[in-house]
Tab-separated table of C-alpha atoms and ligand atoms in Angstrom:
chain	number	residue	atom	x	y	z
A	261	UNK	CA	-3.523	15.573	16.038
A	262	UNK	CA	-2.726	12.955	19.157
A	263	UNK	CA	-1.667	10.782	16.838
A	264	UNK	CA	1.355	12.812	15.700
A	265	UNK	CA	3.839	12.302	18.662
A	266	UNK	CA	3.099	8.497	19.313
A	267	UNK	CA	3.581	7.832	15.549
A	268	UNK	CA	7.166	9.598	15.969
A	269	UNK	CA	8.099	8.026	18.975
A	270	UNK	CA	7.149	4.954	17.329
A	271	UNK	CA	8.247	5.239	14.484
A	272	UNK	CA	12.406	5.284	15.541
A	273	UNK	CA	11.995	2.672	18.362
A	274	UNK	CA	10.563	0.159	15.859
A	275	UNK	CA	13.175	1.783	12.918
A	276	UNK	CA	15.719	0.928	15.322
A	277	UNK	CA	15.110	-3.030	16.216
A	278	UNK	CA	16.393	-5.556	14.569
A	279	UNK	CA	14.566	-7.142	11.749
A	280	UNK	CA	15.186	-10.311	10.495
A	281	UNK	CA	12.985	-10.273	7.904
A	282	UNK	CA	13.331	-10.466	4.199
A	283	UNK	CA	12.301	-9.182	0.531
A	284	UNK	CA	10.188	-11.127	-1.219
A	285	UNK	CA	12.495	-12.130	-4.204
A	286	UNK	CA	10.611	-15.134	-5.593
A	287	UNK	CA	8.847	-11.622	-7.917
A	288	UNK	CA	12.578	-10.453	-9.270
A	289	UNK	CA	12.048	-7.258	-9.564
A	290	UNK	CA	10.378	-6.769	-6.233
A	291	UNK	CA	14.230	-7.431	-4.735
A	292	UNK	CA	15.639	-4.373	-6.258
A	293	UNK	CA	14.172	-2.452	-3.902
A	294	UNK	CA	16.299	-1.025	-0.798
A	295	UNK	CA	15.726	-3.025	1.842
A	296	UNK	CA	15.819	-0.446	4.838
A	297	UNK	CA	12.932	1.952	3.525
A	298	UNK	CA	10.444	2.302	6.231
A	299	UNK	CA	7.624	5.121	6.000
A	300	UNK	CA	3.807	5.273	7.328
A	301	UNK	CA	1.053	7.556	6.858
A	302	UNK	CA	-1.872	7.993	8.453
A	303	UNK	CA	-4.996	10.052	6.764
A	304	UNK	CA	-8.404	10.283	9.265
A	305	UNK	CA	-12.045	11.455	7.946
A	306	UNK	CA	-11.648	14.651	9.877
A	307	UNK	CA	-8.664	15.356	7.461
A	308	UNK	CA	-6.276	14.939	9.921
A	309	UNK	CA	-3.254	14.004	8.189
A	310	UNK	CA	0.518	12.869	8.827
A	311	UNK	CA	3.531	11.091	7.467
A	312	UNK	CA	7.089	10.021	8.704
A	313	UNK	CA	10.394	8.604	6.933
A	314	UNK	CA	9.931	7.190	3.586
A	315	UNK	CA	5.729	7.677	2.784
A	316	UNK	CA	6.515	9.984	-0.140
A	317	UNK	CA	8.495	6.868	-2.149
A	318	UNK	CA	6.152	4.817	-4.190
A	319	UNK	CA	6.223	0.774	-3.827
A	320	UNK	CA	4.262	-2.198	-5.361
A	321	UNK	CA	1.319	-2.759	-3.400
A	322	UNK	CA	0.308	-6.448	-4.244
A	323	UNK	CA	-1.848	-8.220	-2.601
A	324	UNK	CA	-3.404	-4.802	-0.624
A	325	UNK	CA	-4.875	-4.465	-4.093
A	326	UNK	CA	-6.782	-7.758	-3.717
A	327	UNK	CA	-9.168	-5.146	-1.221
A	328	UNK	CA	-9.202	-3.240	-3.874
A	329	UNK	CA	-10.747	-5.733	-6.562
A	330	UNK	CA	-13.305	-7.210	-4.673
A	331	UNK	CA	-14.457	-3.891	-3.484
A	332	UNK	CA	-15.661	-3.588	-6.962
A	333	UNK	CA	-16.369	-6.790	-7.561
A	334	UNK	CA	-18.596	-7.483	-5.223
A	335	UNK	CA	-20.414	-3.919	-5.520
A	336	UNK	CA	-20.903	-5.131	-9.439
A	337	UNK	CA	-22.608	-8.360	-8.566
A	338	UNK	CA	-23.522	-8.199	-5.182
A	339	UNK	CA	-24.290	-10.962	-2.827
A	340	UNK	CA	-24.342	-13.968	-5.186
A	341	UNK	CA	-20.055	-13.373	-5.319
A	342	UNK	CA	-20.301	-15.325	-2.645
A	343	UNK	CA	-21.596	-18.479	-4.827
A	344	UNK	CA	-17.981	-18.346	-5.949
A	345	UNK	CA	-15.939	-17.541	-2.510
A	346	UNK	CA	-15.701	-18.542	0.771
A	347	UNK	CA	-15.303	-16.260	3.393
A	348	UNK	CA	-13.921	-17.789	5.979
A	349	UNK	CA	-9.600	-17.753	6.910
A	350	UNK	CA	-7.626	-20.560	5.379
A	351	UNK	CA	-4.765	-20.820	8.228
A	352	UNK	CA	-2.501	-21.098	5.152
A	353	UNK	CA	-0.430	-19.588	3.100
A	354	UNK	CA	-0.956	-16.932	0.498
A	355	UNK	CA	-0.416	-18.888	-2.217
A	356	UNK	CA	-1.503	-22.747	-1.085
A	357	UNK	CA	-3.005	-25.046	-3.738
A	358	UNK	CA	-4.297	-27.678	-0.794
A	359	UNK	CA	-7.689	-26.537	0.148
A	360	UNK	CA	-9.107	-26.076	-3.121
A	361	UNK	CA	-9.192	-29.793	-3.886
A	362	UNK	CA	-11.674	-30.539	-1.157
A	363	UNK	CA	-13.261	-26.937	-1.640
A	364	UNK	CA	-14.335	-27.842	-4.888
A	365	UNK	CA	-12.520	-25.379	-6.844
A	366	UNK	CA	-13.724	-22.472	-4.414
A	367	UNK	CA	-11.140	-20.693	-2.699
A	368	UNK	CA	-11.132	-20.219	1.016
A	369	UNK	CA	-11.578	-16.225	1.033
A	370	UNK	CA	-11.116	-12.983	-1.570
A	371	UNK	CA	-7.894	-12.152	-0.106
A	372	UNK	CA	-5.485	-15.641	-0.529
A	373	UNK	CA	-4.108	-15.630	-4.051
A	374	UNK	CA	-7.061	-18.157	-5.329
A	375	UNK	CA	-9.666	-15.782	-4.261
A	376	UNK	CA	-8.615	-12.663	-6.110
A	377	UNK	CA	-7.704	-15.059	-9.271
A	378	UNK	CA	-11.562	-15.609	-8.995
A	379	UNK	CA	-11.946	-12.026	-8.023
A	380	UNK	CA	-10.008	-10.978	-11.564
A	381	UNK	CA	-12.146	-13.769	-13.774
A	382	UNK	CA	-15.527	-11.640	-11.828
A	383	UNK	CA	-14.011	-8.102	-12.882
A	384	UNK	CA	-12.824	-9.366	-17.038
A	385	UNK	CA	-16.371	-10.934	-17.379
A	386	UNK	CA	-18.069	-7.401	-15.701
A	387	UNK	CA	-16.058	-4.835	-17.375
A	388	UNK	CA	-15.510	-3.512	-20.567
A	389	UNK	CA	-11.912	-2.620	-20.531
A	390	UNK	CA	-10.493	-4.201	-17.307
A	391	UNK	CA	-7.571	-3.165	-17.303
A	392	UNK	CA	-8.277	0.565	-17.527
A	393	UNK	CA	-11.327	0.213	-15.597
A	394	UNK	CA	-10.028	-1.304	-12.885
A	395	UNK	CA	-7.404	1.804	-12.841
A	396	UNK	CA	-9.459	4.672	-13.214
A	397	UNK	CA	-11.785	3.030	-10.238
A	398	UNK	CA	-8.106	3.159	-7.790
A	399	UNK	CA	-7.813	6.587	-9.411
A	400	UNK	CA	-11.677	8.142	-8.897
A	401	UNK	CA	-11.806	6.842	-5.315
A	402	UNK	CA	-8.923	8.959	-4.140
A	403	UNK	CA	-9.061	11.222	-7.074
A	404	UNK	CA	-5.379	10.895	-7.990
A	405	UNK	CA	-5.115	10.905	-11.773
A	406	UNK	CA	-1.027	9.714	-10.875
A	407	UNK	CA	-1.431	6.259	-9.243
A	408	UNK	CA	-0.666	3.336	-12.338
A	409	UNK	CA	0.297	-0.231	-12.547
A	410	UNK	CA	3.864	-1.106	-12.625
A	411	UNK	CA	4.742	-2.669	-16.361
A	412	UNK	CA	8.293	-3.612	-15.035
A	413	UNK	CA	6.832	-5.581	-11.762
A	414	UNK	CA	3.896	-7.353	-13.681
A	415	UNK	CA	6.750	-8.759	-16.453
A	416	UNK	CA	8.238	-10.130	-13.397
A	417	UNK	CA	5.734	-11.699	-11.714
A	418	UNK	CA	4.459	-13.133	-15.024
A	419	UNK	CA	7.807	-14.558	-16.229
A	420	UNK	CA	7.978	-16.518	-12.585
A	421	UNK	CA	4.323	-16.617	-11.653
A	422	UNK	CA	4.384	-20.465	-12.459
A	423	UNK	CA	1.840	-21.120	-9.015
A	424	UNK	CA	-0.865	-18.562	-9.508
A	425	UNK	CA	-0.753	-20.274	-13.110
A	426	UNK	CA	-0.900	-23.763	-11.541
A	427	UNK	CA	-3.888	-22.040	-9.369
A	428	UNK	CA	-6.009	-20.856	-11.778
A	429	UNK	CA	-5.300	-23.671	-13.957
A	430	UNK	CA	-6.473	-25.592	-11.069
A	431	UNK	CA	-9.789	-23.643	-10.352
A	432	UNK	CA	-10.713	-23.788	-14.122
A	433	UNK	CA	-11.238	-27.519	-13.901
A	434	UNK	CA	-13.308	-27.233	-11.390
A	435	UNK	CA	-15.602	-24.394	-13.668
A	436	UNK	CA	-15.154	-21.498	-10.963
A	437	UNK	CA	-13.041	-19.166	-13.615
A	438	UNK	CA	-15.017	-18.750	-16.902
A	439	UNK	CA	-12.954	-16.797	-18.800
A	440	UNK	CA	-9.687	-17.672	-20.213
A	441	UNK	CA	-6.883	-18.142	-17.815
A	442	UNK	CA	-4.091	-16.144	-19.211
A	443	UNK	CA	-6.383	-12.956	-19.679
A	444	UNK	CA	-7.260	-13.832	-16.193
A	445	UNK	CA	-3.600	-13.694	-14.802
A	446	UNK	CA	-2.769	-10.429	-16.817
A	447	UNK	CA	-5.113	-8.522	-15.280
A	448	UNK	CA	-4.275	-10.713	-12.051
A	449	UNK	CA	-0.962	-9.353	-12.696
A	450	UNK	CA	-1.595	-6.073	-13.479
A	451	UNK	CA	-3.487	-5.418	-10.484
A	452	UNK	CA	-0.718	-6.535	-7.509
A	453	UNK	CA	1.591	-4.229	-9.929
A	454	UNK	CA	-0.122	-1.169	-9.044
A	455	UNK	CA	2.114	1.184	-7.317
A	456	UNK	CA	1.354	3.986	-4.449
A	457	UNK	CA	3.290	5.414	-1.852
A	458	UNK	CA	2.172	5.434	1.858
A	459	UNK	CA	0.278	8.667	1.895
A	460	UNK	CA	-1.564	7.342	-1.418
A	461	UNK	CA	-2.477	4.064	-0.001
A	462	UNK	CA	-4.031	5.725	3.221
A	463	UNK	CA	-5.788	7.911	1.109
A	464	UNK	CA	-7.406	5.482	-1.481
A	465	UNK	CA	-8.235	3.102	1.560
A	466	UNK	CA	-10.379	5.731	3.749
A	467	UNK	CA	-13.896	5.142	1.941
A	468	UNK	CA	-13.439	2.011	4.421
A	469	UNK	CA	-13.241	3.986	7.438
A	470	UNK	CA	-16.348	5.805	6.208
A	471	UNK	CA	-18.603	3.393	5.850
A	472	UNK	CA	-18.176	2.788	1.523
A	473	UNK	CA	-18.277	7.020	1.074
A	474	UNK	CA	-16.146	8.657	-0.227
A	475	UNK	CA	-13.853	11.655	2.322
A	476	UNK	CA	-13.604	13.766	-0.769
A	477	UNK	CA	-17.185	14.285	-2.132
A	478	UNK	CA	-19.276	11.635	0.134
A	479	UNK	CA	-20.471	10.048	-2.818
A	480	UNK	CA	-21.150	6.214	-2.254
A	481	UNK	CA	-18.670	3.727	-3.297
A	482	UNK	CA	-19.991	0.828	-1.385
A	483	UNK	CA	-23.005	0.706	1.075
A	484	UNK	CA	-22.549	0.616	4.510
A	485	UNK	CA	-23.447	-3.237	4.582
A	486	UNK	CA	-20.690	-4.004	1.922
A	487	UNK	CA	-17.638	-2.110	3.838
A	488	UNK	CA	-18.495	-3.359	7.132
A	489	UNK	CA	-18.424	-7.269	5.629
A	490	UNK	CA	-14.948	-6.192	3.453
A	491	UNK	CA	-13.565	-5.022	6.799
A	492	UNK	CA	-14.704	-7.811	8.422
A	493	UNK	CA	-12.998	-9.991	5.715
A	494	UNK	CA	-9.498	-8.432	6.358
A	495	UNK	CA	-9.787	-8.537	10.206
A	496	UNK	CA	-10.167	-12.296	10.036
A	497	UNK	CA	-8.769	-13.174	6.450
A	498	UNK	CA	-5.778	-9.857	5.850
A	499	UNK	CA	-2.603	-11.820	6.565
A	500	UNK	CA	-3.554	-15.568	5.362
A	501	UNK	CA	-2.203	-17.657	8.011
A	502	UNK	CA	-0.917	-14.761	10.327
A	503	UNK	CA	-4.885	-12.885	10.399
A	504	UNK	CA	-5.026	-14.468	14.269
A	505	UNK	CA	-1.924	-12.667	15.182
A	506	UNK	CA	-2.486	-9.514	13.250
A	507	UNK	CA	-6.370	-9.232	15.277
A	508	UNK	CA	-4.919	-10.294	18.410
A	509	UNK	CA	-2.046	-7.882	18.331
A	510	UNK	CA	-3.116	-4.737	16.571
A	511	UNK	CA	-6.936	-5.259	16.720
A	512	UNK	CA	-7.853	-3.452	13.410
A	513	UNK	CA	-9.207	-5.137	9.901
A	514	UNK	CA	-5.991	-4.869	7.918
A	515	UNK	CA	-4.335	-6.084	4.944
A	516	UNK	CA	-0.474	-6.840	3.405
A	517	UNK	CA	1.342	-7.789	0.582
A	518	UNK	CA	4.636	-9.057	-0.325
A	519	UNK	CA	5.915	-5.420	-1.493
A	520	UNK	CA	6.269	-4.719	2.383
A	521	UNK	CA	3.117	-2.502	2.678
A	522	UNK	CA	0.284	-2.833	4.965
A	523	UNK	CA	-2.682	-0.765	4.971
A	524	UNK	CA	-4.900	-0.808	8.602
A	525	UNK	CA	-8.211	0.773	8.878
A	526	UNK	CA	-9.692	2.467	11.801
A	527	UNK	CA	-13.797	2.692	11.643
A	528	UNK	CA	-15.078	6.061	11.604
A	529	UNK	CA	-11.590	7.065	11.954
A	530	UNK	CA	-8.722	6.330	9.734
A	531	UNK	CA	-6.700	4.651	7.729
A	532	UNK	CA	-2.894	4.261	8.061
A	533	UNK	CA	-0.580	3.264	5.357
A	534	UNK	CA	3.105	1.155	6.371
A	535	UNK	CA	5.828	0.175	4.604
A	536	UNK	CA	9.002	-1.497	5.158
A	537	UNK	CA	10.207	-4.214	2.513
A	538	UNK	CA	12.067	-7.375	4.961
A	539	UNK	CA	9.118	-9.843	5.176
A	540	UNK	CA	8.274	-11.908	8.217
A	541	UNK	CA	8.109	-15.637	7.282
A	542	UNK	CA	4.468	-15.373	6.817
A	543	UNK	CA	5.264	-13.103	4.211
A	544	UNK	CA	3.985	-9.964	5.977
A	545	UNK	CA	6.483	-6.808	6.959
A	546	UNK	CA	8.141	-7.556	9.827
A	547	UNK	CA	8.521	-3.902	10.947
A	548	UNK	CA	4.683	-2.955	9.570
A	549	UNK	CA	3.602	-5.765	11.822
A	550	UNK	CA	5.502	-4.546	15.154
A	551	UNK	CA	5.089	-0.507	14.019
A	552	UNK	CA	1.177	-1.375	14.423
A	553	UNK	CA	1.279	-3.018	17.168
A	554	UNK	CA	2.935	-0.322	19.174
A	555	UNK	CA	1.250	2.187	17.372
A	556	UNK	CA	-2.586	0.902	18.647
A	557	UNK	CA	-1.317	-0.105	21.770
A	558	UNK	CA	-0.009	3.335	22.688
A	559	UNK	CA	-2.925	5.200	21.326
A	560	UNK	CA	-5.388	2.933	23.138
A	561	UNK	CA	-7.759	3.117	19.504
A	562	UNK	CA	-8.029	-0.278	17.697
A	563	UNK	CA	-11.606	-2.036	17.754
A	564	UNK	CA	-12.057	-3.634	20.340
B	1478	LIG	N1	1.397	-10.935	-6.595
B	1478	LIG	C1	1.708	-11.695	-5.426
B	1478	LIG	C2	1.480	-13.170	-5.704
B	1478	LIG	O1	0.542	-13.505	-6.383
B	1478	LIG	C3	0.841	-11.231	-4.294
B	1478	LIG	C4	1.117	-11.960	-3.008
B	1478	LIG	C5	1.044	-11.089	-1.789
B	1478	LIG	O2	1.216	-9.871	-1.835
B	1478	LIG	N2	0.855	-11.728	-0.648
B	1478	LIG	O3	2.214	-14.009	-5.246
């Protein structure tokens, strides 16, 4: 594949700068990891495959999971999820409490923290066993029986997780989460624990790149109108107050999360998986960021 040498030449002049960045430690356990991991995959609907550095090492995934939950979500109850979200960016940060005063109690977009609490309170009322449901969707799309939730991270994030409580808290007054709000922060919890490594994330993520179907057996998973709006949702909504930068930079729908991972998508091409744990101040990876970049500059294949 083309891909192959710009990824490795990439790859060691963004390994090599200096990155200021830092792990997210306000989730304990996500600051045990070692800081100077740094891997990427990339996986493309012709099957044309590669990894470098560190993409065989599982990490938490977090908010890249948010992607994840709506997908379903919104291919459960279709258009009239949209009664309880906005869809437009908020221009702040992940986990901001200020809009949803004067939104009524309706978060900004799927992807900031409010939106997938509202996302999770969708999924508990729509499935039977959410938890395992919500797994063993992850699983069937890429066919990996391995991928799981991380017991250890969700603890974590649960013991300190006193905003997302004050969030959902917050939207329950206002009648936009129905069930109640500590089953709807476990399962919140539960799903920015899941854990993949960068090959696995590329992998789960290429239905995206192929219109809603599925790489492995074409079956549908979304229809073409629902992947094209969930891509256009992380082009403009993927890295909360950083989306601008991420569009005008790399030019490709993409989303992060505080474990360091960001997953990019590629219509009708690919999907590439990156991970490097030192967060930008916008809470997205510093390195992912610049490694992407580079990566669709060189290759000349981002959207636009
Ligand atoms: N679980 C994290 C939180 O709710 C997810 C945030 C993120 O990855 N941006 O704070």
């Amino acid at each position: 594949m083309n891909f192959k040498k710009i990824i490795q030449e990439t790859y060691q002049e963004v390994k090599s700068i200096d990155d200021n960045g830092k792990v997210a430690s306000y989730i304990p356990e996500l600051a045990c990891i070692n800081s100077e991991k740094f891997g990427i995959h990339i996986s493309s609907i012709n099957n044309d495959n590669f990894g470098i550095g560190d993409y065989k090492d599982q990490f938490s995934i977090q908010s890249i999971a948010k992607v994840l939950a709506l997908s379903l979500a919104y291919h459960i109850v279709g258009e009239k999820i949209w009664e309880r979200l906005g869809v437009e960016p908020s221009g702040t940060a992940f986990n901001s409490l200020v809009q949803l005063e004067a939104n009524k109690g309706i978060p900004r977009n799927p992807f900031v923290n409010a939106g997938a609490i509202v996302i999770s309170d969708i999924l508990i009322s729509n499935l039977k066993n959410p938890k395992e449901d919500f797994l063993a969707f992850v699983r069937s799309i890429s066919n990996n029986s391995e991928l799981n939730y991380s017991a250890e991270v969700a603890a974590s994030e649960k013991k300190t997780g006193f905003l997302n409580i004050a969030l959902c808290n917050f939207i329950k007054s206002f009648g936009n989460i129905k069930n109640d709000p500590s089953d709807v922060l476990d399962f919140y919890f539960d799903l920015c624990s899941l854990e993949m490594n960068c090959k696995e994330l590329s992998e789960v993520f290429l239905f995206l790149a192929n219109n809603g179907n599925s790489t492995i057996d074409n079956n549908s998973i979304l229809t073409n109108s629902e992947s094209k709006r969930i891509n256009s949702l992380m082009l403009t909504c993927g890295f909360y107050d950083e989306s601008g930068e991420f569009a005008f930079k790399v030019g490709l729908p993409g989303k992060s999360g505080v474990g360091g991972g960001i997953i990019a998508v590629l219509p009708d091409q690919y999907a590439i998986a990156v991970w490097s744990p030192k967060l930008n101040e916008k809470g997205n990876s510093f390195k992912g960021m610049k490694f992407l970049e580079e990566f669709t500059t060189k290759s000349d294949l981002s959207i636009f």
